[in-house]
PDB file of C-alpha atoms and ligand atoms in Angstrom:
ATOM      1  CA  MET F   1      27.761 -20.007 -22.439  1.00 44.00           C
ATOM      2  CA  LYS F   2      28.572 -16.882 -24.450  1.00 47.00           C
ATOM      3  CA  SER F   3      26.851 -18.275 -27.529  1.00 63.00           C
ATOM      4  CA  GLU F   4      23.900 -19.493 -25.411  1.00 69.00           C
ATOM      5  CA  GLN F   5      23.459 -15.974 -24.094  1.00 67.00           C
ATOM      6  CA  SER F   6      23.707 -14.379 -27.499  1.00 72.00           C
ATOM      7  CA  SER F   7      21.098 -16.788 -28.890  1.00 94.00           C
ATOM      8  CA  LEU F   8      18.826 -15.823 -25.981  1.00 96.00           C
ATOM      9  CA  PHE F   9      19.360 -12.142 -26.786  1.00 96.00           C
ATOM     10  CA  ASP F  10      18.674 -12.844 -30.470  1.00 97.00           C
ATOM     11  CA  ALA F  11      15.447 -14.645 -29.558  1.00 98.00           C
ATOM     12  CA  VAL F  12      14.342 -11.771 -27.290  1.00 98.00           C
ATOM     13  CA  LEU F  13      15.065  -9.171 -29.978  1.00 98.00           C
ATOM     14  CA  ALA F  14      13.309 -11.251 -32.642  1.00 98.00           C
ATOM     15  CA  ALA F  15      10.206 -11.783 -30.478  1.00 98.00           C
ATOM     16  CA  HIS F  16       9.924  -8.054 -29.854  1.00 98.00           C
ATOM     17  CA  ALA F  17      10.439  -7.249 -33.539  1.00 98.00           C
ATOM     18  CA  ARG F  18       7.800  -9.800 -34.602  1.00 98.00           C
ATOM     19  CA  TYR F  19       5.109  -9.183 -32.018  1.00 98.00           C
ATOM     20  CA  GLY F  20       5.812  -5.867 -30.256  1.00 98.00           C
ATOM     21  CA  THR F  21       3.271  -4.142 -32.491  1.00 98.00           C
ATOM     22  CA  ALA F  22       0.833  -7.046 -33.021  1.00 98.00           C
ATOM     23  CA  GLU F  23      -2.822  -6.062 -33.329  1.00 97.00           C
ATOM     24  CA  GLY F  24      -5.666  -7.198 -31.093  1.00 98.00           C
ATOM     25  CA  GLY F  25      -6.976  -6.897 -27.550  1.00 98.00           C
ATOM     26  CA  ALA F  26      -7.835  -3.880 -25.430  1.00 98.00           C
ATOM     27  CA  ASN F  27      -6.582  -2.302 -22.200  1.00 98.00           C
ATOM     28  CA  ALA F  28      -8.451  -3.324 -19.043  1.00 97.00           C
ATOM     29  CA  SER F  29     -11.176  -0.723 -18.656  1.00 94.00           C
ATOM     30  CA  TYR F  30     -12.825  -1.714 -15.349  1.00 94.00           C
ATOM     31  CA  ILE F  31      -9.893  -0.161 -13.457  1.00 94.00           C
ATOM     32  CA  PRO F  32      -9.807   3.498 -14.610  1.00 95.00           C
ATOM     33  CA  PHE F  33      -6.013   3.865 -14.265  1.00 95.00           C
ATOM     34  CA  LEU F  34      -5.314   0.904 -16.549  1.00 96.00           C
ATOM     35  CA  ALA F  35      -7.568   2.232 -19.290  1.00 96.00           C
ATOM     36  CA  GLY F  36      -5.241   5.254 -19.626  1.00 96.00           C
ATOM     37  CA  VAL F  37      -1.887   3.423 -19.978  1.00 98.00           C
ATOM     38  CA  PRO F  38      -0.494   3.881 -23.537  1.00 98.00           C
ATOM     39  CA  SER F  39      -1.524   0.774 -25.503  1.00 98.00           C
ATOM     40  CA  ASN F  40       1.506   0.821 -27.782  1.00 98.00           C
ATOM     41  CA  LEU F  41       4.006   0.026 -25.002  1.00 98.00           C
ATOM     42  CA  ALA F  42       5.675  -3.360 -25.411  1.00 98.00           C
ATOM     43  CA  ALA F  43       8.660  -5.025 -23.777  1.00 98.00           C
ATOM     44  CA  ILE F  44      10.246  -8.387 -23.210  1.00 98.00           C
ATOM     45  CA  ALA F  45      13.080  -9.437 -20.889  1.00 98.00           C
ATOM     46  CA  ALA F  46      14.828 -12.637 -19.899  1.00 98.00           C
ATOM     47  CA  MET F  47      17.040 -13.350 -16.897  1.00 98.00           C
ATOM     48  CA  THR F  48      19.024 -16.554 -16.603  1.00 98.00           C
ATOM     49  CA  VAL F  49      19.458 -18.323 -13.267  1.00 98.00           C
ATOM     50  CA  ASP F  50      23.013 -16.859 -13.262  1.00 98.00           C
ATOM     51  CA  GLY F  51      21.574 -13.345 -13.293  1.00 98.00           C
ATOM     52  CA  ALA F  52      22.422 -12.439 -16.910  1.00 97.00           C
ATOM     53  CA  ILE F  53      19.661 -10.229 -18.287  1.00 97.00           C
ATOM     54  CA  CYS F  54      18.649  -9.102 -21.759  1.00 97.00           C
ATOM     55  CA  ALA F  55      15.666  -7.020 -22.806  1.00 98.00           C
ATOM     56  CA  ALA F  56      13.996  -5.311 -25.742  1.00 98.00           C
ATOM     57  CA  GLY F  57      11.435  -2.512 -26.035  1.00 98.00           C
ATOM     58  CA  ASP F  58      10.022  -0.504 -23.116  1.00 98.00           C
ATOM     59  CA  ALA F  59      11.640  -2.738 -20.503  1.00 98.00           C
ATOM     60  CA  ASP F  60      12.166   0.111 -17.994  1.00 98.00           C
ATOM     61  CA  TYR F  61       8.548   1.292 -18.049  1.00 98.00           C
ATOM     62  CA  ALA F  62       6.913   0.621 -14.655  1.00 98.00           C
ATOM     63  CA  PHE F  63       3.426  -0.894 -14.854  1.00 98.00           C
ATOM     64  CA  ALA F  64       0.904  -2.309 -12.386  1.00 98.00           C
ATOM     65  CA  LEU F  65       1.734  -5.838 -11.213  1.00 98.00           C
ATOM     66  CA  GLU F  66      -1.946  -6.780 -10.777  1.00 98.00           C
ATOM     67  CA  SER F  67      -2.599 -10.524 -10.618  1.00 98.00           C
ATOM     68  CA  ILE F  68       1.042 -11.503 -10.961  1.00 98.00           C
ATOM     69  CA  SER F  69       1.143 -10.414  -7.300  1.00 98.00           C
ATOM     70  CA  LYS F  70      -0.919 -13.519  -6.508  1.00 98.00           C
ATOM     71  CA  VAL F  71       2.201 -15.633  -7.080  1.00 98.00           C
ATOM     72  CA  CYS F  72       4.214 -13.573  -4.565  1.00 98.00           C
ATOM     73  CA  THR F  73       1.519 -13.832  -1.894  1.00 98.00           C
ATOM     74  CA  LEU F  74       1.137 -17.548  -2.556  1.00 98.00           C
ATOM     75  CA  ALA F  75       4.897 -17.955  -2.044  1.00 98.00           C
ATOM     76  CA  LEU F  76       4.597 -16.133   1.289  1.00 98.00           C
ATOM     77  CA  ALA F  77       1.620 -18.238   2.404  1.00 98.00           C
ATOM     78  CA  MET F  78       3.626 -21.387   1.610  1.00 97.00           C
ATOM     79  CA  GLU F  79       6.330 -20.119   3.975  1.00 97.00           C
ATOM     80  CA  ASP F  80       3.763 -19.230   6.665  1.00 98.00           C
ATOM     81  CA  VAL F  81       1.351 -22.153   6.663  1.00 98.00           C
ATOM     82  CA  GLY F  82       2.891 -24.686   4.248  1.00 98.00           C
ATOM     83  CA  PRO F  83       1.660 -26.197   0.969  1.00 98.00           C
ATOM     84  CA  ASP F  84      -0.764 -28.637   2.645  1.00 98.00           C
ATOM     85  CA  ALA F  85      -2.762 -25.877   4.342  1.00 98.00           C
ATOM     86  CA  VAL F  86      -2.952 -23.934   1.067  1.00 98.00           C
ATOM     87  CA  ARG F  87      -4.231 -27.038  -0.687  1.00 98.00           C
ATOM     88  CA  GLU F  88      -6.798 -27.892   1.974  1.00 97.00           C
ATOM     89  CA  LYS F  89      -8.115 -24.413   2.719  1.00 97.00           C
ATOM     90  CA  ILE F  90      -8.018 -22.856  -0.745  1.00 98.00           C
ATOM     91  CA  GLY F  91      -7.484 -25.658  -3.267  1.00 97.00           C
ATOM     92  CA  VAL F  92      -5.037 -25.989  -6.158  1.00 97.00           C
ATOM     93  CA  ASP F  93      -7.253 -26.805  -9.129  1.00 96.00           C
ATOM     94  CA  PRO F  94      -8.247 -24.731 -12.151  1.00 96.00           C
ATOM     95  CA  THR F  95     -11.698 -23.140 -12.003  1.00 96.00           C
ATOM     96  CA  GLY F  96     -12.167 -23.020 -15.783  1.00 95.00           C
ATOM     97  CA  LEU F  97     -13.949 -19.713 -15.226  1.00 96.00           C
ATOM     98  CA  PRO F  98     -12.954 -16.019 -15.282  1.00 96.00           C
ATOM     99  CA  PHE F  99     -10.607 -14.738 -12.580  1.00 97.00           C
ATOM    100  CA  ASN F 100     -13.337 -12.885 -10.689  1.00 96.00           C
ATOM    101  CA  SER F 101     -16.068 -15.486 -11.102  1.00 97.00           C
ATOM    102  CA  VAL F 102     -18.722 -15.703  -8.394  1.00 97.00           C
ATOM    103  CA  MET F 103     -20.156 -18.773 -10.097  1.00 97.00           C
ATOM    104  CA  ALA F 104     -16.884 -20.650  -9.496  1.00 97.00           C
ATOM    105  CA  LEU F 105     -17.406 -20.114  -5.768  1.00 96.00           C
ATOM    106  CA  GLU F 106     -21.067 -21.107  -5.892  1.00 95.00           C
ATOM    107  CA  LEU F 107     -20.195 -24.327  -7.728  1.00 96.00           C
ATOM    108  CA  HIS F 108     -17.720 -25.417  -5.043  1.00 95.00           C
ATOM    109  CA  ASN F 109     -19.471 -24.544  -1.770  1.00 95.00           C
ATOM    110  CA  GLY F 110     -17.513 -21.337  -1.405  1.00 95.00           C
ATOM    111  CA  LYS F 111     -14.064 -22.939  -1.782  1.00 96.00           C
ATOM    112  CA  PRO F 112     -11.934 -20.769  -4.103  1.00 97.00           C
ATOM    113  CA  LEU F 113     -10.142 -23.777  -5.728  1.00 96.00           C
ATOM    114  CA  SER F 114      -7.052 -21.743  -6.667  1.00 98.00           C
ATOM    115  CA  PRO F 115      -4.822 -19.099  -5.016  1.00 98.00           C
ATOM    116  CA  LEU F 116      -4.454 -17.493  -8.458  1.00 98.00           C
ATOM    117  CA  VAL F 117      -8.073 -16.356  -8.917  1.00 98.00           C
ATOM    118  CA  ASN F 118      -9.325 -13.288  -7.039  1.00 98.00           C
ATOM    119  CA  ALA F 119     -11.269 -15.275  -4.431  1.00 98.00           C
ATOM    120  CA  GLY F 120      -8.341 -17.595  -3.721  1.00 98.00           C
ATOM    121  CA  ALA F 121      -5.872 -14.719  -3.685  1.00 98.00           C
ATOM    122  CA  MET F 122      -7.869 -12.872  -1.019  1.00 98.00           C
ATOM    123  CA  ALA F 123      -8.176 -16.108   0.983  1.00 98.00           C
ATOM    124  CA  THR F 124      -4.390 -16.523   0.611  1.00 98.00           C
ATOM    125  CA  VAL F 125      -3.842 -13.036   2.040  1.00 98.00           C
ATOM    126  CA  SER F 126      -6.035 -14.021   4.973  1.00 98.00           C
ATOM    127  CA  LEU F 127      -3.790 -17.023   5.777  1.00 98.00           C
ATOM    128  CA  LEU F 128      -0.674 -14.869   6.246  1.00 98.00           C
ATOM    129  CA  ARG F 129       0.834 -14.494   9.696  1.00 97.00           C
ATOM    130  CA  ALA F 130       0.439 -10.924  10.920  1.00 97.00           C
ATOM    131  CA  SER F 131      -0.625  -9.181  14.097  1.00 97.00           C
ATOM    132  CA  ASN F 132      -2.370  -6.410  12.154  1.00 98.00           C
ATOM    133  CA  ASN F 133      -3.230  -5.483   8.583  1.00 98.00           C
ATOM    134  CA  GLU F 134      -0.317  -3.064   8.076  1.00 98.00           C
ATOM    135  CA  GLU F 135       2.110  -5.807   9.039  1.00 98.00           C
ATOM    136  CA  ARG F 136       0.297  -8.168   6.649  1.00 98.00           C
ATOM    137  CA  TRP F 137       0.671  -5.625   3.837  1.00 98.00           C
ATOM    138  CA  GLN F 138       4.334  -4.904   4.629  1.00 98.00           C
ATOM    139  CA  ARG F 139       5.163  -8.619   4.492  1.00 98.00           C
ATOM    140  CA  VAL F 140       3.442  -8.941   1.101  1.00 98.00           C
ATOM    141  CA  LEU F 141       5.344  -5.947  -0.270  1.00 98.00           C
ATOM    142  CA  ASP F 142       8.642  -7.253   1.141  1.00 98.00           C
ATOM    143  CA  MET F 143       8.045 -10.580  -0.605  1.00 98.00           C
ATOM    144  CA  GLN F 144       7.459  -8.808  -3.935  1.00 98.00           C
ATOM    145  CA  SER F 145      10.757  -6.934  -3.519  1.00 98.00           C
ATOM    146  CA  ALA F 146      12.640 -10.047  -2.402  1.00 98.00           C
ATOM    147  CA  LEU F 147      11.457 -12.005  -5.439  1.00 98.00           C
ATOM    148  CA  ALA F 148      12.345  -9.105  -7.747  1.00 98.00           C
ATOM    149  CA  GLY F 149      15.729  -8.615  -6.064  1.00 98.00           C
ATOM    150  CA  SER F 150      15.098  -4.846  -5.945  1.00 98.00           C
ATOM    151  CA  PRO F 151      12.574  -2.547  -4.235  1.00 98.00           C
ATOM    152  CA  VAL F 152       8.972  -2.727  -5.451  1.00 98.00           C
ATOM    153  CA  THR F 153       6.763   0.186  -4.407  1.00 98.00           C
ATOM    154  CA  LEU F 154       3.058   0.909  -4.176  1.00 98.00           C
ATOM    155  CA  SER F 155       1.552   3.360  -6.655  1.00 98.00           C
ATOM    156  CA  ASP F 156      -0.885   5.577  -4.755  1.00 98.00           C
ATOM    157  CA  GLU F 157      -2.528   6.471  -8.030  1.00 97.00           C
ATOM    158  CA  VAL F 158      -3.193   2.864  -9.052  1.00 97.00           C
ATOM    159  CA  ASN F 159      -4.254   1.936  -5.524  1.00 98.00           C
ATOM    160  CA  LYS F 160      -6.750   4.801  -5.298  1.00 97.00           C
ATOM    161  CA  SER F 161      -8.157   3.875  -8.704  1.00 96.00           C
ATOM    162  CA  GLU F 162      -8.586   0.233  -7.634  1.00 96.00           C
ATOM    163  CA  GLN F 163      -9.880   0.869  -4.101  1.00 97.00           C
ATOM    164  CA  ALA F 164     -12.562   3.173  -5.530  1.00 96.00           C
ATOM    165  CA  THR F 165     -13.823   0.521  -7.950  1.00 96.00           C
ATOM    166  CA  ASN F 166     -13.225  -2.879  -6.270  1.00 97.00           C
ATOM    167  CA  PHE F 167     -16.830  -3.574  -5.190  1.00 97.00           C
ATOM    168  CA  HIS F 168     -16.961  -6.926  -6.977  1.00 98.00           C
ATOM    169  CA  ASN F 169     -13.878  -8.110  -5.070  1.00 98.00           C
ATOM    170  CA  ARG F 170     -15.363  -6.852  -1.787  1.00 98.00           C
ATOM    171  CA  ALA F 171     -18.494  -8.895  -2.502  1.00 98.00           C
ATOM    172  CA  ILE F 172     -16.347 -11.975  -3.172  1.00 98.00           C
ATOM    173  CA  ALA F 173     -14.506 -11.406   0.133  1.00 98.00           C
ATOM    174  CA  TRP F 174     -17.826 -11.394   2.029  1.00 98.00           C
ATOM    175  CA  LEU F 175     -19.003 -14.517   0.172  1.00 97.00           C
ATOM    176  CA  LEU F 176     -15.786 -16.255   1.233  1.00 98.00           C
ATOM    177  CA  SER F 177     -16.427 -15.187   4.788  1.00 98.00           C
ATOM    178  CA  SER F 178     -19.939 -16.602   4.713  1.00 97.00           C
ATOM    179  CA  ALA F 179     -18.527 -19.934   3.472  1.00 97.00           C
ATOM    180  CA  ASP F 180     -15.795 -20.089   6.182  1.00 97.00           C
ATOM    181  CA  SER F 181     -13.127 -19.698   3.508  1.00 97.00           C
ATOM    182  CA  MET F 182     -11.801 -16.366   4.829  1.00 98.00           C
ATOM    183  CA  PHE F 183      -9.324 -16.439   7.715  1.00 98.00           C
ATOM    184  CA  CYS F 184      -9.085 -12.786   8.703  1.00 98.00           C
ATOM    185  CA  ASP F 185     -11.363  -9.759   8.431  1.00 98.00           C
ATOM    186  CA  PRO F 186     -12.669  -9.908   4.828  1.00 98.00           C
ATOM    187  CA  MET F 187     -12.256  -6.183   4.192  1.00 98.00           C
ATOM    188  CA  ASP F 188      -8.690  -6.302   5.507  1.00 98.00           C
ATOM    189  CA  ALA F 189      -7.904  -9.146   3.085  1.00 98.00           C
ATOM    190  CA  CYS F 190      -9.539  -7.279   0.207  1.00 98.00           C
ATOM    191  CA  ASP F 191      -7.594  -4.123   1.097  1.00 98.00           C
ATOM    192  CA  VAL F 192      -4.199  -5.887   1.114  1.00 98.00           C
ATOM    193  CA  TYR F 193      -5.094  -7.774  -2.067  1.00 98.00           C
ATOM    194  CA  THR F 194      -6.006  -4.498  -3.781  1.00 98.00           C
ATOM    195  CA  ARG F 195      -2.730  -2.909  -2.667  1.00 98.00           C
ATOM    196  CA  GLN F 196      -0.653  -5.901  -3.773  1.00 98.00           C
ATOM    197  CA  CYS F 197      -2.163  -5.494  -7.267  1.00 98.00           C
ATOM    198  CA  SER F 198      -1.290  -1.763  -7.267  1.00 98.00           C
ATOM    199  CA  THR F 199       2.501  -1.993  -7.037  1.00 98.00           C
ATOM    200  CA  LEU F 200       4.680  -1.061  -9.995  1.00 98.00           C
ATOM    201  CA  VAL F 201       7.346  -3.200 -11.653  1.00 98.00           C
ATOM    202  CA  THR F 202       9.402  -2.941 -14.825  1.00 98.00           C
ATOM    203  CA  THR F 203       9.639  -5.823 -17.290  1.00 98.00           C
ATOM    204  CA  ARG F 204      13.253  -6.303 -16.148  1.00 98.00           C
ATOM    205  CA  GLN F 205      12.110  -6.654 -12.518  1.00 98.00           C
ATOM    206  CA  LEU F 206       9.413  -9.095 -13.558  1.00 98.00           C
ATOM    207  CA  ALA F 207      11.985 -11.231 -15.400  1.00 98.00           C
ATOM    208  CA  SER F 208      14.025 -11.186 -12.206  1.00 98.00           C
ATOM    209  CA  MET F 209      11.013 -12.414 -10.174  1.00 98.00           C
ATOM    210  CA  ALA F 210      10.546 -15.245 -12.656  1.00 98.00           C
ATOM    211  CA  ALA F 211      14.280 -16.012 -12.528  1.00 98.00           C
ATOM    212  CA  THR F 212      14.094 -16.375  -8.725  1.00 98.00           C
ATOM    213  CA  LEU F 213      11.454 -19.072  -9.201  1.00 98.00           C
ATOM    214  CA  ALA F 214      13.553 -20.628 -11.982  1.00 98.00           C
ATOM    215  CA  ALA F 215      16.540 -20.692  -9.592  1.00 98.00           C
ATOM    216  CA  GLN F 216      14.667 -22.769  -6.968  1.00 98.00           C
ATOM    217  CA  GLY F 217      13.687 -19.752  -4.921  1.00 98.00           C
ATOM    218  CA  ARG F 218      17.101 -18.053  -4.730  1.00 98.00           C
ATOM    219  CA  SER F 219      17.299 -14.583  -6.251  1.00 98.00           C
ATOM    220  CA  PRO F 220      19.999 -14.459  -8.945  1.00 98.00           C
ATOM    221  CA  VAL F 221      20.346 -10.728  -8.179  1.00 98.00           C
ATOM    222  CA  THR F 222      20.794 -10.744  -4.390  1.00 98.00           C
ATOM    223  CA  GLY F 223      21.699 -14.390  -3.773  1.00 98.00           C
ATOM    224  CA  ARG F 224      19.013 -14.515  -1.070  1.00 98.00           C
ATOM    225  CA  GLN F 225      16.904 -17.677  -0.656  1.00 98.00           C
ATOM    226  CA  VAL F 226      13.476 -16.023  -0.833  1.00 98.00           C
ATOM    227  CA  LEU F 227      11.309 -19.119  -0.473  1.00 97.00           C
ATOM    228  CA  LYS F 228      12.099 -22.704   0.389  1.00 98.00           C
ATOM    229  CA  CYS F 229      13.205 -24.631  -2.680  1.00 98.00           C
ATOM    230  CA  GLU F 230      10.653 -27.386  -1.920  1.00 98.00           C
ATOM    231  CA  HIS F 231       7.814 -24.858  -2.247  1.00 98.00           C
ATOM    232  CA  VAL F 232       8.794 -23.781  -5.757  1.00 98.00           C
ATOM    233  CA  PRO F 233       7.334 -26.829  -7.590  1.00 98.00           C
ATOM    234  CA  CYS F 234       3.976 -26.223  -5.855  1.00 98.00           C
ATOM    235  CA  VAL F 235       3.947 -22.585  -6.998  1.00 98.00           C
ATOM    236  CA  LEU F 236       4.892 -23.586 -10.550  1.00 98.00           C
ATOM    237  CA  ALA F 237       2.242 -26.329 -10.666  1.00 98.00           C
ATOM    238  CA  GLU F 238      -0.369 -23.788  -9.666  1.00 98.00           C
ATOM    239  CA  MET F 239       0.863 -21.332 -12.312  1.00 98.00           C
ATOM    240  CA  THR F 240       0.491 -24.112 -14.894  1.00 98.00           C
ATOM    241  CA  MET F 241      -3.066 -24.858 -13.763  1.00 97.00           C
ATOM    242  CA  GLU F 242      -4.450 -21.334 -13.426  1.00 97.00           C
ATOM    243  CA  GLY F 243      -1.787 -18.768 -14.357  1.00 98.00           C
ATOM    244  CA  LEU F 244      -3.561 -17.611 -17.507  1.00 98.00           C
ATOM    245  CA  TYR F 245      -7.084 -18.343 -16.205  1.00 95.00           C
ATOM    246  CA  GLU F 246      -9.364 -20.008 -18.769  1.00 96.00           C
ATOM    247  CA  ARG F 247      -6.456 -19.984 -21.260  1.00 97.00           C
ATOM    248  CA  SER F 248      -4.071 -21.923 -18.985  1.00 98.00           C
ATOM    249  CA  GLY F 249      -4.657 -25.250 -20.738  1.00 97.00           C
ATOM    250  CA  ASP F 250      -4.197 -23.699 -24.139  1.00 97.00           C
ATOM    251  CA  TRP F 251      -0.952 -22.094 -22.951  1.00 98.00           C
ATOM    252  CA  ALA F 252       0.396 -25.382 -21.512  1.00 98.00           C
ATOM    253  CA  TYR F 253      -0.538 -27.144 -24.747  1.00 98.00           C
ATOM    254  CA  THR F 254       1.080 -24.614 -27.064  1.00 98.00           C
ATOM    255  CA  VAL F 255       3.940 -23.098 -25.010  1.00 98.00           C
ATOM    256  CA  GLY F 256       4.542 -25.473 -22.102  1.00 98.00           C
ATOM    257  CA  VAL F 257       6.041 -23.227 -19.416  1.00 98.00           C
ATOM    258  CA  PRO F 258       4.381 -22.129 -16.130  1.00 98.00           C
ATOM    259  CA  ALA F 259       3.291 -18.507 -16.460  1.00 98.00           C
ATOM    260  CA  LYS F 260       1.240 -15.817 -14.738  1.00 98.00           C
ATOM    261  CA  SER F 261      -0.475 -12.801 -16.225  1.00 98.00           C
ATOM    262  CA  GLY F 262      -1.920  -9.571 -14.833  1.00 98.00           C
ATOM    263  CA  VAL F 263      -4.480  -7.141 -16.234  1.00 98.00           C
ATOM    264  CA  GLY F 264      -1.800  -4.429 -16.166  1.00 98.00           C
ATOM    265  CA  GLY F 265      -0.415  -6.182 -19.264  1.00 98.00           C
ATOM    266  CA  GLY F 266       2.427  -8.078 -17.603  1.00 98.00           C
ATOM    267  CA  ILE F 267       3.185 -11.771 -17.942  1.00 99.00           C
ATOM    268  CA  MET F 268       6.000 -13.810 -16.409  1.00 98.00           C
ATOM    269  CA  ALA F 269       7.072 -17.328 -17.295  1.00 98.00           C
ATOM    270  CA  VAL F 270       9.434 -19.713 -15.536  1.00 98.00           C
ATOM    271  CA  VAL F 271      11.753 -22.259 -17.119  1.00 98.00           C
ATOM    272  CA  PRO F 272      12.928 -24.216 -14.049  1.00 98.00           C
ATOM    273  CA  GLY F 273      16.695 -24.328 -13.673  1.00 98.00           C
ATOM    274  CA  VAL F 274      17.182 -22.165 -16.761  1.00 98.00           C
ATOM    275  CA  MET F 275      15.613 -18.697 -16.828  1.00 98.00           C
ATOM    276  CA  GLY F 276      12.743 -16.362 -16.113  1.00 98.00           C
ATOM    277  CA  LEU F 277      10.962 -14.564 -18.936  1.00 98.00           C
ATOM    278  CA  ALA F 278       8.712 -11.521 -18.706  1.00 99.00           C
ATOM    279  CA  ALA F 279       6.780  -9.400 -21.160  1.00 99.00           C
ATOM    280  CA  PHE F 280       4.520  -6.381 -20.985  1.00 98.00           C
ATOM    281  CA  SER F 281       1.989  -4.741 -23.262  1.00 98.00           C
ATOM    282  CA  PRO F 282      -1.393  -3.391 -22.085  1.00 98.00           C
ATOM    283  CA  PRO F 283      -3.947  -4.761 -24.607  1.00 98.00           C
ATOM    284  CA  LEU F 284      -5.579  -7.922 -23.189  1.00 98.00           C
ATOM    285  CA  ASP F 285      -7.480 -10.879 -24.612  1.00 98.00           C
ATOM    286  CA  ASP F 286     -10.926 -11.666 -23.226  1.00 97.00           C
ATOM    287  CA  ALA F 287      -9.477 -13.755 -20.382  1.00 97.00           C
ATOM    288  CA  GLY F 288      -7.346 -10.794 -19.198  1.00 97.00           C
ATOM    289  CA  ASN F 289      -3.953 -11.872 -20.597  1.00 98.00           C
ATOM    290  CA  SER F 290      -1.658  -9.536 -22.566  1.00 98.00           C
ATOM    291  CA  VAL F 291      -2.023 -10.329 -26.267  1.00 98.00           C
ATOM    292  CA  ARG F 292       1.481  -9.204 -27.277  1.00 98.00           C
ATOM    293  CA  GLY F 293       2.978 -10.486 -24.016  1.00 98.00           C
ATOM    294  CA  GLN F 294       1.769 -14.006 -24.741  1.00 98.00           C
ATOM    295  CA  LEU F 295       2.980 -13.841 -28.343  1.00 98.00           C
ATOM    296  CA  MET F 296       6.458 -12.586 -27.369  1.00 98.00           C
ATOM    297  CA  VAL F 297       7.021 -15.120 -24.569  1.00 98.00           C
ATOM    298  CA  ALA F 298       5.676 -17.949 -26.737  1.00 98.00           C
ATOM    299  CA  ASP F 299       8.012 -16.920 -29.551  1.00 98.00           C
ATOM    300  CA  VAL F 300      11.112 -17.078 -27.328  1.00 98.00           C
ATOM    301  CA  ALA F 301       9.978 -20.403 -25.828  1.00 98.00           C
ATOM    302  CA  LYS F 302       9.523 -21.842 -29.298  1.00 97.00           C
ATOM    303  CA  ALA F 303      12.799 -20.473 -30.680  1.00 96.00           C
ATOM    304  CA  LEU F 304      14.803 -21.930 -27.789  1.00 96.00           C
ATOM    305  CA  GLY F 305      12.780 -25.154 -27.313  1.00 96.00           C
ATOM    306  CA  LEU F 306      11.790 -24.333 -23.720  1.00 97.00           C
ATOM    307  CA  SER F 307       8.590 -26.369 -23.307  1.00 97.00           C
ATOM    308  CA  LEU F 308       8.758 -28.521 -20.187  1.00 97.00           C
ATOM    309  CA  PHE F 309       6.699 -31.142 -21.963  1.00 96.00           C
ATOM    310  CA  ASP F 310       9.176 -31.526 -24.818  1.00 94.00           C
ATOM    311  CA  ARG F 311      12.407 -33.051 -23.531  1.00 84.00           C
ATOM    312  CA  ARG F 312      13.695 -34.435 -26.843  1.00 81.00           C
TER     313      ARG F 312
HETATM  314  N1  LIG A   1      -6.727  -6.031  -9.430  1.00 50.34           N
HETATM  315  C1  LIG A   1      -7.328  -6.833 -10.457  1.00 50.34           C
HETATM  316  C2  LIG A   1      -8.647  -7.410  -9.967  1.00 50.34           C
HETATM  317  O1  LIG A   1      -8.760  -7.714  -8.824  1.00 50.34           O
HETATM  318  C3  LIG A   1      -6.392  -7.942 -10.849  1.00 50.34           C
HETATM  319  C4  LIG A   1      -6.992  -8.897 -11.859  1.00 50.34           C
HETATM  320  C5  LIG A   1      -5.982  -9.526 -12.781  1.00 50.34           C
HETATM  321  O2  LIG A   1      -4.876  -9.031 -12.973  1.00 50.34           O
HETATM  322  N2  LIG A   1      -6.394 -10.578 -13.454  1.00 50.34           N
HETATM  323  O3  LIG A   1      -9.566  -7.538 -10.716  1.00 50.34           O
END
């Protein structure tokens, strides 16, 4: 095990050295806060299902979770209403279109198709059990912390920046409502969704979230069973289908591990039964995925032969 861990550390260090300064991409600019995050930041971390962690680069820098939060809320909805309700009410297919596409909704009679696009994520929020919106938000935040195995907190600064500019998402929430695909007040769902995107995590915490999914829903840090183990394959299948939006197929083809990105520059990947990987760097490709984050995670996956589709 010692040599396995040192080869993991070697792979993490090598990936950061190779790709931590790679060129290409640009910070998200439609959310003012994200445009101002230093573009040169780069980090990678890995946590095994036993809780051993290694990291390289700016792994303690806290950045906005953004769409990676969709995985946490999906996990909570699975606990609340079960995988069948998620599949029937939201859908579990790729849209093939950008994460905030209105056309994707129009093409499918207002059904979001996936909990990992903005429309589906807001619909997922609306499925959660709560007697009021503050309780709904608190449960979402608690799930983020439980998956990370340490407290995750809201950034008021990020939240204000997002709430002041989220008109497109508000429009999507109303469209969902008009198509009977929204199951609570649409502005409440949009508000909680916006807050869940505005929490801060470090790359180490993100690796720990991924490791909880790798460990069948049990946090390697706290030992707590955060979601039912039978829900984990459903979450991972959905990450494979839509985790990197229009680039999800390309990612499965070339890297072969379920992953989820956020426009804050984070990406997490899950190797079931083995480890969670996470990377962070703000510049994004045109689908909204971290350029360096993808390169670093892909490099570790290749070095260690982690593709789920290659069981030689
Ligand atoms: N808060 C962002 C949005 O709603 C999250 C998008 C993302 O990370 N892909 O647009």
